[in-house]
Amino acid sequence: MPVKLNGATSGGVTLDVPAVAGTNTLTLPARTGTVITSADSATVTQAMLAGNVAGNGPSFSINLSSAQTVSNSVATKAQLNSEEFDFGGCYNNTASTATLNGLSVPAYAFMPNVAGYYQINGSVNMTASTSATVGYVALNKNGTEYKRGQQLNFVSGNCNVFGAAISTIVYLNGSTDYVELAGYIGGSGTLQFASAWMNGYLARSA
């Protein structure tokens, strides 16, 4: 039989039991708070999830659609413009600043609107038409190198195709912090990022 609790002035809440045999117990915690139902939207926060429950925070995967020519011995942002997925709409895959989720996001950058620690991975395949002597890939945070990944040095200078990668965790504050993938080639001839990619996801909330 349903039990109805009436409000002090209006409204009410009806508690009903399932039409099946058996006894069910609902235990409420001894603390003040709001009970969330399956009909609620955007009320469950990352902090409310158990440690072994995956959240649905921002995540993305982006590629370089065609070869990008770069300058010799200059760390250069990879113009990653071909999205595989972008849950949360936090990656700007255009050549100019864009407004996403109310935030001003620089070109080819990931700026999540949820604060937390993000796992970010990236790779750049590089070519030199004559030869390369050094190359590396890095993750930039707010326009400055944050972590440098693999650095490859070629003593003889006779290498012209190679790849480098990076994988790290970075804190992003959900309002102004952003990350970009960068690569560096030292060599001669035409220097290019032949291909590149970056992906990432919210590993845990702040």
Short mmCIF file of C-alpha atoms in Angstrom, two decimals:
data_model
loop_
_atom_site.label_atom_id
_atom_site.label_comp_id
_atom_site.label_asym_id
_atom_site.label_seq_id
_atom_site.Cartn_x
_atom_site.Cartn_y
_atom_site.Cartn_z
CA MET A 1 0.00 0.00 0.00
CA PRO A 2 1.48 3.40 -0.99
CA VAL A 3 2.41 5.87 1.73
CA LYS A 4 2.05 9.57 0.95
CA LEU A 5 3.95 12.32 2.75
CA ASN A 6 2.35 15.73 2.32
CA GLY A 7 4.35 18.93 2.23
CA ALA A 8 3.87 21.71 4.80
CA THR A 9 2.02 23.92 2.32
CA SER A 10 1.69 22.00 -0.95
CA GLY A 11 2.97 19.02 -2.85
CA GLY A 12 3.79 15.61 -1.56
CA VAL A 13 5.87 12.47 -2.01
CA THR A 14 4.41 9.01 -2.47
CA LEU A 15 6.38 5.93 -1.41
CA ASP A 16 5.32 2.73 -3.10
CA VAL A 17 6.55 -0.86 -2.92
CA PRO A 18 7.12 -3.23 -5.85
CA ALA A 19 4.32 -5.63 -6.67
CA VAL A 20 6.46 -8.68 -5.94
CA ALA A 21 6.85 -10.96 -2.96
CA GLY A 22 9.63 -10.26 -0.47
CA THR A 23 10.81 -7.58 1.93
CA ASN A 24 12.88 -4.63 0.75
CA THR A 25 14.75 -2.20 2.99
CA LEU A 26 15.68 1.36 2.07
CA THR A 27 18.30 2.78 4.44
CA LEU A 28 18.97 6.51 4.37
CA PRO A 29 22.31 7.82 5.65
CA ALA A 30 22.41 9.82 8.88
CA ARG A 31 23.26 13.05 7.14
CA THR A 32 21.59 15.91 5.31
CA GLY A 33 21.50 15.74 1.51
CA THR A 34 19.42 15.33 -1.61
CA VAL A 35 18.13 11.97 -2.81
CA ILE A 36 18.75 11.57 -6.53
CA THR A 37 16.38 9.60 -8.75
CA SER A 38 16.78 8.07 -12.19
CA ALA A 39 14.87 11.04 -13.62
CA ASP A 40 17.47 13.58 -12.47
CA SER A 41 19.87 15.08 -15.01
CA ALA A 42 23.43 16.35 -14.44
CA THR A 43 23.22 16.01 -10.67
CA VAL A 44 25.66 13.14 -10.10
CA THR A 45 29.17 14.55 -9.77
CA GLN A 46 32.47 12.78 -10.42
CA ALA A 47 33.20 12.96 -6.68
CA MET A 48 30.07 10.91 -5.96
CA LEU A 49 31.24 7.95 -8.04
CA ALA A 50 32.94 4.97 -6.44
CA GLY A 51 36.60 4.36 -7.20
CA ASN A 52 35.85 1.54 -9.63
CA VAL A 53 33.11 3.36 -11.56
CA ALA A 54 34.06 5.04 -14.84
CA GLY A 55 32.82 8.59 -15.20
CA ASN A 56 31.61 10.40 -18.28
CA GLY A 57 33.97 13.38 -18.16
CA PRO A 58 35.51 14.99 -21.24
CA SER A 59 37.46 12.73 -23.60
CA PHE A 60 38.73 13.13 -27.13
CA SER A 61 40.79 11.63 -29.95
CA ILE A 62 42.19 13.79 -32.74
CA ASN A 63 44.44 13.27 -35.78
CA LEU A 64 46.44 15.29 -38.29
CA SER A 65 44.58 15.04 -41.60
CA SER A 66 47.57 15.79 -43.88
CA ALA A 67 51.31 16.40 -43.65
CA GLN A 68 52.36 19.62 -41.88
CA THR A 69 55.56 21.37 -42.95
CA VAL A 70 57.54 22.82 -40.03
CA SER A 71 60.61 24.99 -39.51
CA ASN A 72 64.02 23.58 -38.67
CA SER A 73 64.81 23.32 -34.94
CA VAL A 74 61.60 25.01 -33.80
CA ALA A 75 59.11 23.35 -31.43
CA THR A 76 55.83 23.52 -33.38
CA LYS A 77 52.25 22.86 -32.40
CA ALA A 78 50.71 19.96 -34.34
CA GLN A 79 47.66 21.18 -36.25
CA LEU A 80 45.46 18.27 -35.21
CA ASN A 81 42.20 18.86 -37.05
CA SER A 82 40.47 15.54 -37.74
CA GLU A 83 38.32 14.38 -34.81
CA GLU A 84 37.60 10.73 -34.11
CA PHE A 85 35.48 11.67 -31.10
CA ASP A 86 35.10 14.60 -28.72
CA PHE A 87 32.82 13.81 -25.79
CA GLY A 88 32.06 17.07 -24.02
CA GLY A 89 33.02 19.23 -27.01
CA CYS A 90 36.25 20.49 -25.43
CA TYR A 91 38.70 20.19 -28.33
CA ASN A 92 39.10 23.01 -30.87
CA ASN A 93 40.06 21.44 -34.20
CA THR A 94 40.16 24.76 -36.08
CA ALA A 95 42.96 27.19 -36.94
CA SER A 96 41.58 30.03 -34.80
CA THR A 97 40.34 30.54 -31.25
CA ALA A 98 36.84 29.14 -30.67
CA THR A 99 34.30 29.38 -27.85
CA LEU A 100 33.45 25.93 -26.49
CA ASN A 101 31.32 25.40 -23.38
CA GLY A 102 31.62 29.12 -22.71
CA LEU A 103 35.44 28.93 -22.71
CA SER A 104 37.82 30.60 -25.16
CA VAL A 105 39.86 27.71 -26.57
CA PRO A 106 43.04 28.33 -28.66
CA ALA A 107 43.50 26.69 -32.05
CA TYR A 108 44.21 22.94 -31.98
CA ALA A 109 43.90 22.72 -28.21
CA PHE A 110 41.99 20.71 -25.61
CA MET A 111 40.43 22.82 -22.83
CA PRO A 112 38.05 20.75 -20.66
CA ASN A 113 35.31 22.41 -18.63
CA VAL A 114 35.67 19.85 -15.82
CA ALA A 115 38.54 20.24 -13.35
CA GLY A 116 40.63 17.16 -12.77
CA TYR A 117 43.61 15.02 -13.69
CA TYR A 118 43.72 14.04 -17.35
CA GLN A 119 45.56 11.20 -19.05
CA ILE A 120 46.96 12.61 -22.30
CA ASN A 121 48.74 10.61 -25.01
CA GLY A 122 50.25 11.73 -28.29
CA SER A 123 52.56 10.76 -31.14
CA VAL A 124 54.19 12.47 -34.12
CA ASN A 125 55.77 10.76 -37.13
CA MET A 126 58.39 13.08 -38.64
CA THR A 127 60.21 13.23 -41.96
CA ALA A 128 63.19 15.12 -43.35
CA SER A 129 63.73 15.09 -47.11
CA THR A 130 67.52 15.20 -46.64
CA SER A 131 68.34 14.12 -43.09
CA ALA A 132 67.42 14.69 -39.44
CA THR A 133 69.75 15.00 -36.46
CA VAL A 134 67.27 15.28 -33.59
CA GLY A 135 63.55 15.09 -32.90
CA TYR A 136 61.13 14.93 -30.01
CA VAL A 137 57.49 15.33 -29.06
CA ALA A 138 56.13 17.36 -26.13
CA LEU A 139 52.90 18.26 -24.39
CA ASN A 140 52.33 21.98 -23.95
CA LYS A 141 50.17 23.33 -21.12
CA ASN A 142 48.88 26.89 -21.52
CA GLY A 143 51.33 27.49 -24.37
CA THR A 144 54.45 26.33 -22.49
CA GLU A 145 56.19 22.95 -22.62
CA TYR A 146 54.86 20.83 -19.76
CA LYS A 147 56.39 17.41 -20.42
CA ARG A 148 58.82 16.26 -23.08
CA GLY A 149 58.47 12.72 -24.37
CA GLN A 150 60.91 10.71 -26.40
CA GLN A 151 63.89 12.57 -27.85
CA LEU A 152 65.79 10.88 -30.64
CA ASN A 153 69.32 11.90 -31.60
CA PHE A 154 70.98 10.75 -34.82
CA VAL A 155 74.74 11.19 -34.63
CA SER A 156 75.38 10.48 -38.30
CA GLY A 157 72.48 12.68 -39.41
CA ASN A 158 71.37 10.16 -42.01
CA CYS A 159 67.88 9.43 -40.67
CA ASN A 160 64.89 10.90 -42.51
CA VAL A 161 61.86 9.06 -41.08
CA PHE A 162 61.18 8.55 -37.38
CA GLY A 163 58.46 8.80 -34.72
CA ALA A 164 58.24 9.95 -31.11
CA ALA A 165 55.52 9.68 -28.47
CA ILE A 166 54.43 10.99 -25.09
CA SER A 167 52.06 9.80 -22.37
CA THR A 168 51.47 11.69 -19.13
CA ILE A 169 48.92 12.93 -16.59
CA VAL A 170 48.23 16.64 -16.25
CA TYR A 171 45.98 18.69 -13.98
CA LEU A 172 43.57 21.00 -15.83
CA ASN A 173 41.45 23.44 -13.83
CA GLY A 174 38.29 23.29 -15.96
CA SER A 175 38.28 27.00 -16.84
CA THR A 176 41.57 28.30 -18.26
CA ASP A 177 43.99 25.36 -18.61
CA TYR A 178 44.54 23.79 -22.02
CA VAL A 179 46.97 21.38 -23.66
CA GLU A 180 48.46 21.04 -27.13
CA LEU A 181 50.76 18.53 -28.85
CA ALA A 182 54.08 19.80 -30.21
CA GLY A 183 56.92 18.31 -32.18
CA TYR A 184 60.52 19.29 -32.90
CA ILE A 185 62.77 18.36 -35.83
CA GLY A 186 66.39 19.39 -36.33
CA GLY A 187 67.70 18.58 -39.77
CA SER A 188 67.89 19.63 -43.40
CA GLY A 189 65.64 19.62 -46.40
CA THR A 190 61.86 19.76 -46.15
CA LEU A 191 60.81 18.91 -42.59
CA GLN A 192 57.31 17.63 -41.91
CA PHE A 193 54.96 16.03 -39.44
CA ALA A 194 53.87 13.19 -41.71
CA SER A 195 51.16 12.14 -39.26
CA ALA A 196 50.22 12.86 -35.66
CA TRP A 197 47.56 12.14 -33.10
CA MET A 198 46.55 12.99 -29.54
CA ASN A 199 43.91 11.61 -27.23
CA GLY A 200 42.93 11.97 -23.60
CA TYR A 201 40.29 11.58 -20.92
CA LEU A 202 39.42 12.61 -17.38
CA ALA A 203 41.21 10.08 -15.19
CA ARG A 204 39.84 11.42 -11.90
CA SER A 205 38.12 14.55 -10.63
CA ALA A 206 39.97 17.27 -8.75
#
